[in-house]
PDB file of C-alpha atoms and ligand atoms in Angstrom:
ATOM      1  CA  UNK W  27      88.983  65.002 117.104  1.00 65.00           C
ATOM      2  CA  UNK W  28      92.286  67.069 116.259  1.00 77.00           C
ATOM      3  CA  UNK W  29      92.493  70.328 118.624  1.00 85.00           C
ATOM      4  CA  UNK W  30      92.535  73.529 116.479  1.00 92.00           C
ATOM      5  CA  UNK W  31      95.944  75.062 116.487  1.00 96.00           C
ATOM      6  CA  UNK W  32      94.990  78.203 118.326  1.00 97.00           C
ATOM      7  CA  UNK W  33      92.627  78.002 121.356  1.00 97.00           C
ATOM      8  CA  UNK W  34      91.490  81.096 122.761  1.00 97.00           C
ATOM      9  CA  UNK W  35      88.968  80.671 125.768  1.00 97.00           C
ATOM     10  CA  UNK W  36      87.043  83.288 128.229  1.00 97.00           C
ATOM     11  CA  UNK W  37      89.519  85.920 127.963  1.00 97.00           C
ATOM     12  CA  UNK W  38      89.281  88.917 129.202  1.00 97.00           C
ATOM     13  CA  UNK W  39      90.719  92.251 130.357  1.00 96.00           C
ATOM     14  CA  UNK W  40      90.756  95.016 132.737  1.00 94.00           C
ATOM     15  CA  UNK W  41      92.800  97.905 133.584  1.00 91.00           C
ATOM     16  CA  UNK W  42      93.344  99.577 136.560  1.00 88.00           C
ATOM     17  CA  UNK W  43      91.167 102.313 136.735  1.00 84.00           C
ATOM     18  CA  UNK W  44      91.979 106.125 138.100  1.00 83.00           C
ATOM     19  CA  UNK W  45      91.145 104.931 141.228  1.00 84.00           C
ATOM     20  CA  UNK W  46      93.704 102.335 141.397  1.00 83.00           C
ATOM     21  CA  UNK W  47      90.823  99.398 141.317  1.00 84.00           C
ATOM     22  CA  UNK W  48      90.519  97.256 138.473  1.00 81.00           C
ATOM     23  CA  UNK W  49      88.093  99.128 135.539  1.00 87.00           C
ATOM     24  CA  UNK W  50      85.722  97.839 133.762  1.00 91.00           C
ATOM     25  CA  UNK W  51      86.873  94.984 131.437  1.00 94.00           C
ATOM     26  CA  UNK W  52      87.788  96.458 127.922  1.00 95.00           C
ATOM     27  CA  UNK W  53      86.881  93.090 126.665  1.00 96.00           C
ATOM     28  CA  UNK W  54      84.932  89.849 127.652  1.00 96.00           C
ATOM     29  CA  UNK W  55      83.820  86.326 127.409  1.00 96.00           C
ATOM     30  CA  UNK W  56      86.373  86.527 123.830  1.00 97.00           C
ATOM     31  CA  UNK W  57      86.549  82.788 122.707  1.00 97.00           C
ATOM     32  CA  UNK W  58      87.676  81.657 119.436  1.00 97.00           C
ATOM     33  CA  UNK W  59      90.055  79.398 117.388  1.00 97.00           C
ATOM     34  CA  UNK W  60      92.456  79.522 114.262  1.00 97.00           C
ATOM     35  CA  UNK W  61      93.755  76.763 112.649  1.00 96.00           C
ATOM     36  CA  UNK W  62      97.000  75.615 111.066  1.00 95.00           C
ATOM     37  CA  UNK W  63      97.433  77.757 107.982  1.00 95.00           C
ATOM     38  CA  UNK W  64      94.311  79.825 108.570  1.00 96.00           C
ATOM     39  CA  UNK W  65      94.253  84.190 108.175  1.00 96.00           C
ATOM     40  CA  UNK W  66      92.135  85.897 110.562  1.00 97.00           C
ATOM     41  CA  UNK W  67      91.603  89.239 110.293  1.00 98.00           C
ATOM     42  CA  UNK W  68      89.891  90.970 113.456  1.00 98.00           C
ATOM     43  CA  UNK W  69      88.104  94.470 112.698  1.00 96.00           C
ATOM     44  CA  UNK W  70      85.709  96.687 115.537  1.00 93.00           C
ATOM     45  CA  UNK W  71      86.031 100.233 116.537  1.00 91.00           C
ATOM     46  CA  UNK W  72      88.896 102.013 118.232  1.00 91.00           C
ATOM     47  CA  UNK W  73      89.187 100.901 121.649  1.00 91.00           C
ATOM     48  CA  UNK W  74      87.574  97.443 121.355  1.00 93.00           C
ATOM     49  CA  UNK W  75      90.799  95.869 122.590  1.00 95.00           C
ATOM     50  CA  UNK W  76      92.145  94.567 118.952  1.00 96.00           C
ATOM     51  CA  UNK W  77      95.656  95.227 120.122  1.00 95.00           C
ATOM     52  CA  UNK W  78      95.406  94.262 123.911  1.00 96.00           C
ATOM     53  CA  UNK W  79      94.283  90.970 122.241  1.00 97.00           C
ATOM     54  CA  UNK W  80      97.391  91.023 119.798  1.00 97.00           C
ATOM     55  CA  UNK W  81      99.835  91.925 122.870  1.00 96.00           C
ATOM     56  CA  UNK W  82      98.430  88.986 124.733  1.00 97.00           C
ATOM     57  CA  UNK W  83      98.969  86.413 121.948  1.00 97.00           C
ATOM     58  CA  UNK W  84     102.143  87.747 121.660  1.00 95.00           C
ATOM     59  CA  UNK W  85     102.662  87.153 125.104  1.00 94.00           C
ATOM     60  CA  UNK W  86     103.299  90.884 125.963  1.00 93.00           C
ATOM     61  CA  UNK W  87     100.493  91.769 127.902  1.00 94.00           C
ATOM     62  CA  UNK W  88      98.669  89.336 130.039  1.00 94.00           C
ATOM     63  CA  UNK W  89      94.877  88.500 130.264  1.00 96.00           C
ATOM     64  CA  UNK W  90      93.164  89.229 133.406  1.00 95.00           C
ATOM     65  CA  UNK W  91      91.122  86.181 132.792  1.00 95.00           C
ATOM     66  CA  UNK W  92      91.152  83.435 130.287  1.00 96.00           C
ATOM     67  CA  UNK W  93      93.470  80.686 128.811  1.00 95.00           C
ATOM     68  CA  UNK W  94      95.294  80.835 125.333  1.00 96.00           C
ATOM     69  CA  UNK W  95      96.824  77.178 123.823  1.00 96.00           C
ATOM     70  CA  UNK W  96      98.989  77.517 120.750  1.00 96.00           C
ATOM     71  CA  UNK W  97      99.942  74.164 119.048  1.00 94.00           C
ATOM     72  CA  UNK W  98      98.927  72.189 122.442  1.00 93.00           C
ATOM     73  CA  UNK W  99     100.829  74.766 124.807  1.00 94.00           C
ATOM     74  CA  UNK W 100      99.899  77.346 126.970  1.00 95.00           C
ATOM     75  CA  UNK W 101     100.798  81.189 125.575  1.00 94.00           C
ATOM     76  CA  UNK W 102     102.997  82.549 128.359  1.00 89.00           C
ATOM     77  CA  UNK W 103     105.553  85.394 127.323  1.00 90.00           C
ATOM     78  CA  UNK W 104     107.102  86.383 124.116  1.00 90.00           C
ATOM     79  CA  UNK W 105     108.421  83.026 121.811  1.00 91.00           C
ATOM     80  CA  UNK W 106     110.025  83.241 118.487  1.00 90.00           C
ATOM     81  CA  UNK W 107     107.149  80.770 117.797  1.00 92.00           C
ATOM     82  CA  UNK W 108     105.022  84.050 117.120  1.00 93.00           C
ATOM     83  CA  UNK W 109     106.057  87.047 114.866  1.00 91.00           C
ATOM     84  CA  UNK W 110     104.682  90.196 115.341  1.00 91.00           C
ATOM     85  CA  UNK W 111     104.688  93.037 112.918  1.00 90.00           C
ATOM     86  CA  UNK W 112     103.237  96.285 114.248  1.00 87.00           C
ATOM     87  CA  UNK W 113     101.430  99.553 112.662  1.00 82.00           C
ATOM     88  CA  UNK W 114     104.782 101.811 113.274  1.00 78.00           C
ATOM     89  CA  UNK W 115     108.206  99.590 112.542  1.00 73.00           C
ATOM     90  CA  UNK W 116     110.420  98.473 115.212  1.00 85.00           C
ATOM     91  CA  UNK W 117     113.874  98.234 112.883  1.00 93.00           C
ATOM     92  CA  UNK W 118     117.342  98.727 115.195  1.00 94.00           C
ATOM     93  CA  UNK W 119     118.263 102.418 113.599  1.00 95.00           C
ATOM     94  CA  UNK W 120     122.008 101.225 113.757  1.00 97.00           C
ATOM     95  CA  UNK W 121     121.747  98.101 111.761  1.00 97.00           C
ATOM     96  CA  UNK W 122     121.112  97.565 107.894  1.00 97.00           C
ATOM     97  CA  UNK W 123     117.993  96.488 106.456  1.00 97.00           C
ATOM     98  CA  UNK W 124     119.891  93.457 106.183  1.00 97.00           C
ATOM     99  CA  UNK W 125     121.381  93.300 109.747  1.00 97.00           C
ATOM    100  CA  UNK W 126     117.852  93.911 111.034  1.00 97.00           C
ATOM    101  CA  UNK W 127     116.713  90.286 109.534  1.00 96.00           C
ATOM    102  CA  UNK W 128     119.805  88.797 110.597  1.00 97.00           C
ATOM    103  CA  UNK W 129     119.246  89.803 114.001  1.00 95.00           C
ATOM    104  CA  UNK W 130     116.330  88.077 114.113  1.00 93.00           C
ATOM    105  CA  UNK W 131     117.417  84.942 112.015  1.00 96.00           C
ATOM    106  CA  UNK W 132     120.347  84.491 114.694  1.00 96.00           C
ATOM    107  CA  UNK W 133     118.352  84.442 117.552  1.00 92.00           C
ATOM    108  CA  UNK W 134     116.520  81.902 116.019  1.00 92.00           C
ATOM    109  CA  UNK W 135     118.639  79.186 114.795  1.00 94.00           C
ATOM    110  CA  UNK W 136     121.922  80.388 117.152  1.00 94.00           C
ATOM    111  CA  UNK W 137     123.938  77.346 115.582  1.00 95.00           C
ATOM    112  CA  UNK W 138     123.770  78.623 112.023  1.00 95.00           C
ATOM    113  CA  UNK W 139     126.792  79.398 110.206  1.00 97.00           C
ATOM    114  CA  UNK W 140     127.209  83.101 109.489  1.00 96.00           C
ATOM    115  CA  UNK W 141     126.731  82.405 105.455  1.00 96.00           C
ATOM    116  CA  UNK W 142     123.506  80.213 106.559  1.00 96.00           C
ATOM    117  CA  UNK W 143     122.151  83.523 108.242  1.00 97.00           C
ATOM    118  CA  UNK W 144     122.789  85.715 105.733  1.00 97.00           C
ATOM    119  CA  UNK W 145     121.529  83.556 102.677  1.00 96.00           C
ATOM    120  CA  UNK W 146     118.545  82.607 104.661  1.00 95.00           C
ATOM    121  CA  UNK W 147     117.972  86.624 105.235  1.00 97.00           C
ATOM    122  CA  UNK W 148     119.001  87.714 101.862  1.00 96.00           C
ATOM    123  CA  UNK W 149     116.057  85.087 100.500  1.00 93.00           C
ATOM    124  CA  UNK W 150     113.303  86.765 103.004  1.00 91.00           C
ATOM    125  CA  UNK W 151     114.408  90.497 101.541  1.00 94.00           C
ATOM    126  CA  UNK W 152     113.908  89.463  98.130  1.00 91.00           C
ATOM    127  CA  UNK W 153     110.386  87.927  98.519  1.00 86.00           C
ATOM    128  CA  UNK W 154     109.192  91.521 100.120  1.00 86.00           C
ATOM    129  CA  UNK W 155     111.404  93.161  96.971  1.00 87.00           C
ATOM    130  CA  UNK W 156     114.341  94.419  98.901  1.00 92.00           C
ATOM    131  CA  UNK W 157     116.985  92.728  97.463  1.00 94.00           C
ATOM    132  CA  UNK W 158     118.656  96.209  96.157  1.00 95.00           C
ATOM    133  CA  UNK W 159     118.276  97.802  99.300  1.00 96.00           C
ATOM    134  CA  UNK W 160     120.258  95.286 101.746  1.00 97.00           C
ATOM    135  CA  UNK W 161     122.496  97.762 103.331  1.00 97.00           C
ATOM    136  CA  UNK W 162     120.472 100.504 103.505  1.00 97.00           C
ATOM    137  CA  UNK W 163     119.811 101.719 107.116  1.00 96.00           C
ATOM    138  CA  UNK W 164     115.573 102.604 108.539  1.00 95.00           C
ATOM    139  CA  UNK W 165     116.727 106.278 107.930  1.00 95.00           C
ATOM    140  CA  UNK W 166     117.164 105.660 104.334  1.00 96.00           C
ATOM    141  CA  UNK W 167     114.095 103.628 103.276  1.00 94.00           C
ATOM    142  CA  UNK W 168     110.651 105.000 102.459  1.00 91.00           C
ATOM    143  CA  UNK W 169     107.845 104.091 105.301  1.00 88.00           C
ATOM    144  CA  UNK W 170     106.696 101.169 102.966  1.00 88.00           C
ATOM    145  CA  UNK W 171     110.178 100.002 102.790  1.00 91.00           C
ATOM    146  CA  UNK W 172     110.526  99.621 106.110  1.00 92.00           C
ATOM    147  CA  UNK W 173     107.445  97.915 106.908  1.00 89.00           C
ATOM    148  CA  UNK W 174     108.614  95.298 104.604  1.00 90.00           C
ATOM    149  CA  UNK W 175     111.821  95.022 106.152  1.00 93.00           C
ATOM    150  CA  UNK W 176     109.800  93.993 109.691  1.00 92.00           C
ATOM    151  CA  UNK W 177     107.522  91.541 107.598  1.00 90.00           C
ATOM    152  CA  UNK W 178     110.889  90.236 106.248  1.00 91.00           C
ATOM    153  CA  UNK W 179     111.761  89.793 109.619  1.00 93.00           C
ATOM    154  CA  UNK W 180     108.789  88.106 111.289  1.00 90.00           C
ATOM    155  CA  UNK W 181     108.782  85.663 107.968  1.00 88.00           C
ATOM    156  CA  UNK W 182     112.574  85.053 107.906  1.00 91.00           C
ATOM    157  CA  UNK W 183     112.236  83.515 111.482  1.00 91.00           C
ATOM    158  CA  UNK W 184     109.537  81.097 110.033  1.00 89.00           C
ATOM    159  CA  UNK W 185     107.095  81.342 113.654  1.00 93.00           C
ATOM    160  CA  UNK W 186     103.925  79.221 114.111  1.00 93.00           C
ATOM    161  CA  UNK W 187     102.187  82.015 114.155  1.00 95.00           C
ATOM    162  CA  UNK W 188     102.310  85.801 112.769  1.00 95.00           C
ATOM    163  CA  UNK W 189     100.243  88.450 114.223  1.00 96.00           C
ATOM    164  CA  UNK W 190     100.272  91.591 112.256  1.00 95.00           C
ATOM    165  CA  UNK W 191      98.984  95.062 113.751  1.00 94.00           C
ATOM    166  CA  UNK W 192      97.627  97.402 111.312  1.00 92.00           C
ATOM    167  CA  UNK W 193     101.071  96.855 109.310  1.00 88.00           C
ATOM    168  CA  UNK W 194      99.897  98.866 106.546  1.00 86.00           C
ATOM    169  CA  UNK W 195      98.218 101.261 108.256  1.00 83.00           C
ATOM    170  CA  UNK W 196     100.521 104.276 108.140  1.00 77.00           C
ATOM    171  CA  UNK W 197     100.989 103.409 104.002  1.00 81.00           C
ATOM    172  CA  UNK W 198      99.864 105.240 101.027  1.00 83.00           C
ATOM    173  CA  UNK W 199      97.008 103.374  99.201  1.00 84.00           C
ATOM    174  CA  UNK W 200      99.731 102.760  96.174  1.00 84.00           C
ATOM    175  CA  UNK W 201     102.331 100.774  98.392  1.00 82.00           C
ATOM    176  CA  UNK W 202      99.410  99.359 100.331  1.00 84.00           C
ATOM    177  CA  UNK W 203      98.049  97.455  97.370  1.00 88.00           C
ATOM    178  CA  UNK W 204     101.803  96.235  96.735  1.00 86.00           C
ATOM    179  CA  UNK W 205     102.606  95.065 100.044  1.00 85.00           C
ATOM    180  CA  UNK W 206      98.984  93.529 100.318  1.00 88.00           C
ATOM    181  CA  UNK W 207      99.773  90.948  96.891  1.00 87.00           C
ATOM    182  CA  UNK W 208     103.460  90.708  98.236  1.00 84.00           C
ATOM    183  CA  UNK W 209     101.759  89.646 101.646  1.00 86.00           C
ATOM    184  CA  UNK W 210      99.081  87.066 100.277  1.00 88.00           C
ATOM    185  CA  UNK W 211     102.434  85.590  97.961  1.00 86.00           C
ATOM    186  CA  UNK W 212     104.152  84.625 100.773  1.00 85.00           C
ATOM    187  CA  UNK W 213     101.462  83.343 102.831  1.00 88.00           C
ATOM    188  CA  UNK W 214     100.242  81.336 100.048  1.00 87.00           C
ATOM    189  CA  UNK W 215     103.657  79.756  99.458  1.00 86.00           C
ATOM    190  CA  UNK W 216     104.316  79.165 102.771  1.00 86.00           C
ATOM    191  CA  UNK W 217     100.548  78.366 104.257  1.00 89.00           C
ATOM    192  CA  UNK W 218     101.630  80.349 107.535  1.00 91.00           C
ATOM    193  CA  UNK W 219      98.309  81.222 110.332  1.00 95.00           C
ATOM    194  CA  UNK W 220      98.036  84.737 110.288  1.00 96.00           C
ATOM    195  CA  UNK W 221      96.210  86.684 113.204  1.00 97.00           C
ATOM    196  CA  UNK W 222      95.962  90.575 111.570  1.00 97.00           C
ATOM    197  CA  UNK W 223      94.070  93.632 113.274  1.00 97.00           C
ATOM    198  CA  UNK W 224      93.033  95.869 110.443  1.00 95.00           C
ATOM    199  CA  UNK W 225      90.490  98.896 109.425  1.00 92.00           C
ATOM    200  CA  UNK W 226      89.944  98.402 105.999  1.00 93.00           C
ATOM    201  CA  UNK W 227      87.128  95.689 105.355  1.00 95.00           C
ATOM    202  CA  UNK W 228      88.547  95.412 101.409  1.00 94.00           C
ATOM    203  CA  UNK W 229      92.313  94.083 103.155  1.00 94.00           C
ATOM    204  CA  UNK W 230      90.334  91.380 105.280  1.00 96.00           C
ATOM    205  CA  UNK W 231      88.161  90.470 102.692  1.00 96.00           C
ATOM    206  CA  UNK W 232      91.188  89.896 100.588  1.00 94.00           C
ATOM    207  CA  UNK W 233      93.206  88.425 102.750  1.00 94.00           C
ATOM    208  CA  UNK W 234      91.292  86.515 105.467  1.00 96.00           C
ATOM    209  CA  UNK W 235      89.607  83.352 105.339  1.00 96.00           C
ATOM    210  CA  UNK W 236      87.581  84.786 108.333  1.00 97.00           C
ATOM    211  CA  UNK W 237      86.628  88.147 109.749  1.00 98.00           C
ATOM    212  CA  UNK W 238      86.316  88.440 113.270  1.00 97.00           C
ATOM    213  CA  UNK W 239      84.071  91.031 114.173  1.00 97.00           C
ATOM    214  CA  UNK W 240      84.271  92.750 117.759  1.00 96.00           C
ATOM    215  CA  UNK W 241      81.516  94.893 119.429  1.00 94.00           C
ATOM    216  CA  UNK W 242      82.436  98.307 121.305  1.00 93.00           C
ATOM    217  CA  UNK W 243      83.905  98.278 124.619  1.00 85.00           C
ATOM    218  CA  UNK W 244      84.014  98.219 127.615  1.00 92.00           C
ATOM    219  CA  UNK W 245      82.978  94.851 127.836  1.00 94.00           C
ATOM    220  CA  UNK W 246      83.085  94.403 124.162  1.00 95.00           C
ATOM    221  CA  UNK W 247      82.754  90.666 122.517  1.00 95.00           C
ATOM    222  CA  UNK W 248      83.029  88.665 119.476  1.00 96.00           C
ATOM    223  CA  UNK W 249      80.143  89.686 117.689  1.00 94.00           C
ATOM    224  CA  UNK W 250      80.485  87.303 114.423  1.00 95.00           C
ATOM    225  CA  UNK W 251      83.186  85.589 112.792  1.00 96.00           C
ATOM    226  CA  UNK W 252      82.240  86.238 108.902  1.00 97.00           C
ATOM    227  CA  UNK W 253      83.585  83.459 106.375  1.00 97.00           C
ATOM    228  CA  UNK W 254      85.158  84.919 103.319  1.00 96.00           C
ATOM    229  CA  UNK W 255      83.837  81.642 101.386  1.00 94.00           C
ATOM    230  CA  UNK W 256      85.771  83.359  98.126  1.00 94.00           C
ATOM    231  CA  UNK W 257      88.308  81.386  96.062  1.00 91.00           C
ATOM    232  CA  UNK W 258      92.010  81.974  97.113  1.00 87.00           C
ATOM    233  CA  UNK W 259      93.124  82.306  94.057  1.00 85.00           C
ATOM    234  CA  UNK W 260      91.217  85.894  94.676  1.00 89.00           C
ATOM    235  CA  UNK W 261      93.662  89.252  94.030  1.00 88.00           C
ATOM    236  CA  UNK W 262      93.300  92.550  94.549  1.00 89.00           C
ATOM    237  CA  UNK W 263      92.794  92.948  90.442  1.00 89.00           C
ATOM    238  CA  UNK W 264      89.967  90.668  90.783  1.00 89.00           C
ATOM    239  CA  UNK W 265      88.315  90.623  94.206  1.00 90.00           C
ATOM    240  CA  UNK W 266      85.320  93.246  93.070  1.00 91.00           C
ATOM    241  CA  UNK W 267      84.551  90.825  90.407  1.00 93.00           C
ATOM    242  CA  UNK W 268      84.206  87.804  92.303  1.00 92.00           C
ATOM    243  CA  UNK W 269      80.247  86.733  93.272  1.00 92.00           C
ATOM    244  CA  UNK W 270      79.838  87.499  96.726  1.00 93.00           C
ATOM    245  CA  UNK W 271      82.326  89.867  97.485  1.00 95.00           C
ATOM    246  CA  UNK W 272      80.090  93.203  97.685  1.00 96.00           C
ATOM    247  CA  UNK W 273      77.230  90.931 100.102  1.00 96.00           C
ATOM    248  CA  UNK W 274      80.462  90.207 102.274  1.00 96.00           C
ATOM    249  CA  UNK W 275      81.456  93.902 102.106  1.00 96.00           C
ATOM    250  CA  UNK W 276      78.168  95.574 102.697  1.00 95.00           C
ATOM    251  CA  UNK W 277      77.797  93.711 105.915  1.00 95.00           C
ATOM    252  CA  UNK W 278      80.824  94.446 107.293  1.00 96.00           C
ATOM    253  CA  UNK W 279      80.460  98.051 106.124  1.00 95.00           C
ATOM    254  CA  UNK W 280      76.589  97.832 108.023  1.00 93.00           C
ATOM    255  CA  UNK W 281      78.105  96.191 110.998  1.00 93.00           C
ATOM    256  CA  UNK W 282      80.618  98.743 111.502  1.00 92.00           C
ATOM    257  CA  UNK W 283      77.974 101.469 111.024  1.00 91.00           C
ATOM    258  CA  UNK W 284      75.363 100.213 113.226  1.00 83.00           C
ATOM    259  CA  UNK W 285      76.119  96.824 115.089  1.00 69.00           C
ATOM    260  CA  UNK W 286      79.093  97.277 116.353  1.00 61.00           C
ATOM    261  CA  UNK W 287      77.913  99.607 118.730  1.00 67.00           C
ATOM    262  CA  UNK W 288      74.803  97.533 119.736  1.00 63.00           C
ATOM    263  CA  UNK W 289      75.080  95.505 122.673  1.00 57.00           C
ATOM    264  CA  UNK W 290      71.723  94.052 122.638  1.00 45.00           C
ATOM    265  CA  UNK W 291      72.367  92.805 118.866  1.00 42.00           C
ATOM    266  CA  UNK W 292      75.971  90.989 119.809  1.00 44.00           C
ATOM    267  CA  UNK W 293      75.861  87.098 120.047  1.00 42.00           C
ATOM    268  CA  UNK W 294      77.631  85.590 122.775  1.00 36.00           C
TER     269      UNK W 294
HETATM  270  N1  ATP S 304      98.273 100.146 129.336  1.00 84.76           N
HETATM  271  C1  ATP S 304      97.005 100.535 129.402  1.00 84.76           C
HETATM  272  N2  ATP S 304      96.493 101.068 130.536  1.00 84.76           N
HETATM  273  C2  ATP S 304      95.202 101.435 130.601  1.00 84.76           C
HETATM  274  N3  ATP S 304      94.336 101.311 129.593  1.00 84.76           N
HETATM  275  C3  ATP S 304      94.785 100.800 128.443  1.00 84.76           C
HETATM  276  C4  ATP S 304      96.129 100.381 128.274  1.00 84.76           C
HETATM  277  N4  ATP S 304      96.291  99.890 127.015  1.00 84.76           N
HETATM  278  C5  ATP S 304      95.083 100.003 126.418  1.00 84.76           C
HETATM  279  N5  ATP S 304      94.179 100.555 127.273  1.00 84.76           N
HETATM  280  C6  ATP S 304      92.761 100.807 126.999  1.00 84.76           C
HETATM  281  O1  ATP S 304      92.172  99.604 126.552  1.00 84.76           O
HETATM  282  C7  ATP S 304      91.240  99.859 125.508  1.00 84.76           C
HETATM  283  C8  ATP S 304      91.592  98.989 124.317  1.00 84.76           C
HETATM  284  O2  ATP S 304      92.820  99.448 123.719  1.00 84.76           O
HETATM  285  P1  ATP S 304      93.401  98.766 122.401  1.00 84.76           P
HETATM  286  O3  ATP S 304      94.586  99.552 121.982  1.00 84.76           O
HETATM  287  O4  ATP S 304      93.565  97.318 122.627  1.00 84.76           O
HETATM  288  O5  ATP S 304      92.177  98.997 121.388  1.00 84.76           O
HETATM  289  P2  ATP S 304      92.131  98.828 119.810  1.00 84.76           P
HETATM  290  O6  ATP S 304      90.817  98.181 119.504  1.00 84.76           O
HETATM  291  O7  ATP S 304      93.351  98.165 119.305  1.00 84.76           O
HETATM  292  O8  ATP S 304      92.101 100.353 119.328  1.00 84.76           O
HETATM  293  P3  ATP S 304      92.648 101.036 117.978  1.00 84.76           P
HETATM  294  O9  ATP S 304      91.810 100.483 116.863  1.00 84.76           O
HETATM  295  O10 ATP S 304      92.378 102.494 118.213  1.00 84.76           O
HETATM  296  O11 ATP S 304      94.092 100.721 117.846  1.00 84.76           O
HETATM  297  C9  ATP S 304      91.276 101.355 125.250  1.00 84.76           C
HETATM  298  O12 ATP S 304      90.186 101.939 125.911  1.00 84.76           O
HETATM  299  C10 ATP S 304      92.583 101.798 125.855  1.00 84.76           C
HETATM  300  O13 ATP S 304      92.481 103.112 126.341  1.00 84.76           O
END
């Protein structure tokens, strides 16, 4: 039997508390897979550890119990094999929009010629719509621009994984929408595994194949992972139209309202 590509076992984590002694763990017991070429989106309240579990896959922050295997190896510290594109953008104010990808693209492949890295960077730009804006610096593109610039990035270095925090969170509902289609291009064409923490239960129904849905913390779980058994082909133009998509909605929408914060309703 093949191993899925992500592994994610017993994890779980505390922080200190005032006191200095470990707290109460903000999540526990999390176990759950992805495979190769999967998108998972992950929705719960504020405070159910979504990004704690992001940071950790990352390999910024580290579990206080549990193992993580990614592609048959164990998940310990930061690898250009994972991307990660977060809520506010992390762009280098001094560099170009175009610098900021070759930055990345360098580390990556150090051998590649300086052309290679620039053509290679140029191409990423283009597929988020940025090829006019190449040499503009952060402080001269719009907040959506930006964003795109750091998906750019985290595409451009072509990781096993991307994890995405709220990346179109701070976004106006109009560039949103854009970003989400220019998104679900580019994962399509490329069949990349997406891990994405988001609020908005229309996103992860468009873009996930699954919805993993977390109780409150402390000790919050895995309540359900929800199939979004709609066909891929789904947009944002059509997604209200397809059969099934306002069953899937409603209970996500009724989770959120009611289940979430049940403890005695969570399955282990
Ligand atoms: N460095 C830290 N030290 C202590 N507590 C922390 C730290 N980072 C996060 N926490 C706590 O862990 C819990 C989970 O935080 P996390 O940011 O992972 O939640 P989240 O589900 O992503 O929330 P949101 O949806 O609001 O972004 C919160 O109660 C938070 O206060």
């Amino acid at each position: 039997m093949t191993r899925p590509f992500l592994e994610v076992d017993d994890l779980c984590k505390r922080y200190p508390g005032r006191d200095g002694k470990p707290g109460a763990p903000v999540f526990d017991k999390i176990a759950f897979s992805i495979d190769k070429g999967e998108f998972v989106c992950v929705i719960g309240h504020s405070g159910c550890g979504k990004s704690t579990i992001l940071n950790i896959l990352a390999g910024i922050d580290e579990p206080s119990r549990g193992t993580l295997i990614m592609d048959g190896r164990e998940i310990a510290g930061p690898s250009l094999d994972r991307g990660v594109v977060f809520q506010a953008h992390a762009l280098l104010p001094w560099l170009t929009a175009l610098q900021n990808v070759e930055f990345g693209v360098r580390s990556r492949w150090p051998g590649h010629r300086r052309e290679q890295v620039r053509e290679h960077s140029v191409r990423y730009l283009e597929m988020v719509g940025l090829g006019h804006a190449l040499d503009k610096k952060p402080a001269e593109l719009s907040g959506g621009m930006k964003q795109r610039v750091g998906i750019a990035r985290a595409f451009a270095i072509q990781p096993k994984m991307l994890l995405l925090d709220e990346p179109f969170g701070a976004l106006d509902a109009l560039t949103r929408g854009t970003i989400q289609d220019e998104l679900l291009d580019i994962v399509r064409a490329t069949g990349q595994t997406v891990f994405m923490i988001t609020h908005d239960v229309d996103e992860a129904i468009l873009l996930a194949d699954r919805i993993m849905l977390m109780s409150t913390g402390p000790y919050a779980r895995i309540a359900q992972m929800v199939p979004v058994d709609l066909p891929r082909s789904r947009t944002r133009a059509t997604l209200h139209h397809e059969p099934g998509y306002y069953d899937i909605r409603n209970h996500l929408v009724d989770f959120l309202v009611d289940k979430a914060t049940k403890k005695e309703s969570v399955a282990s």
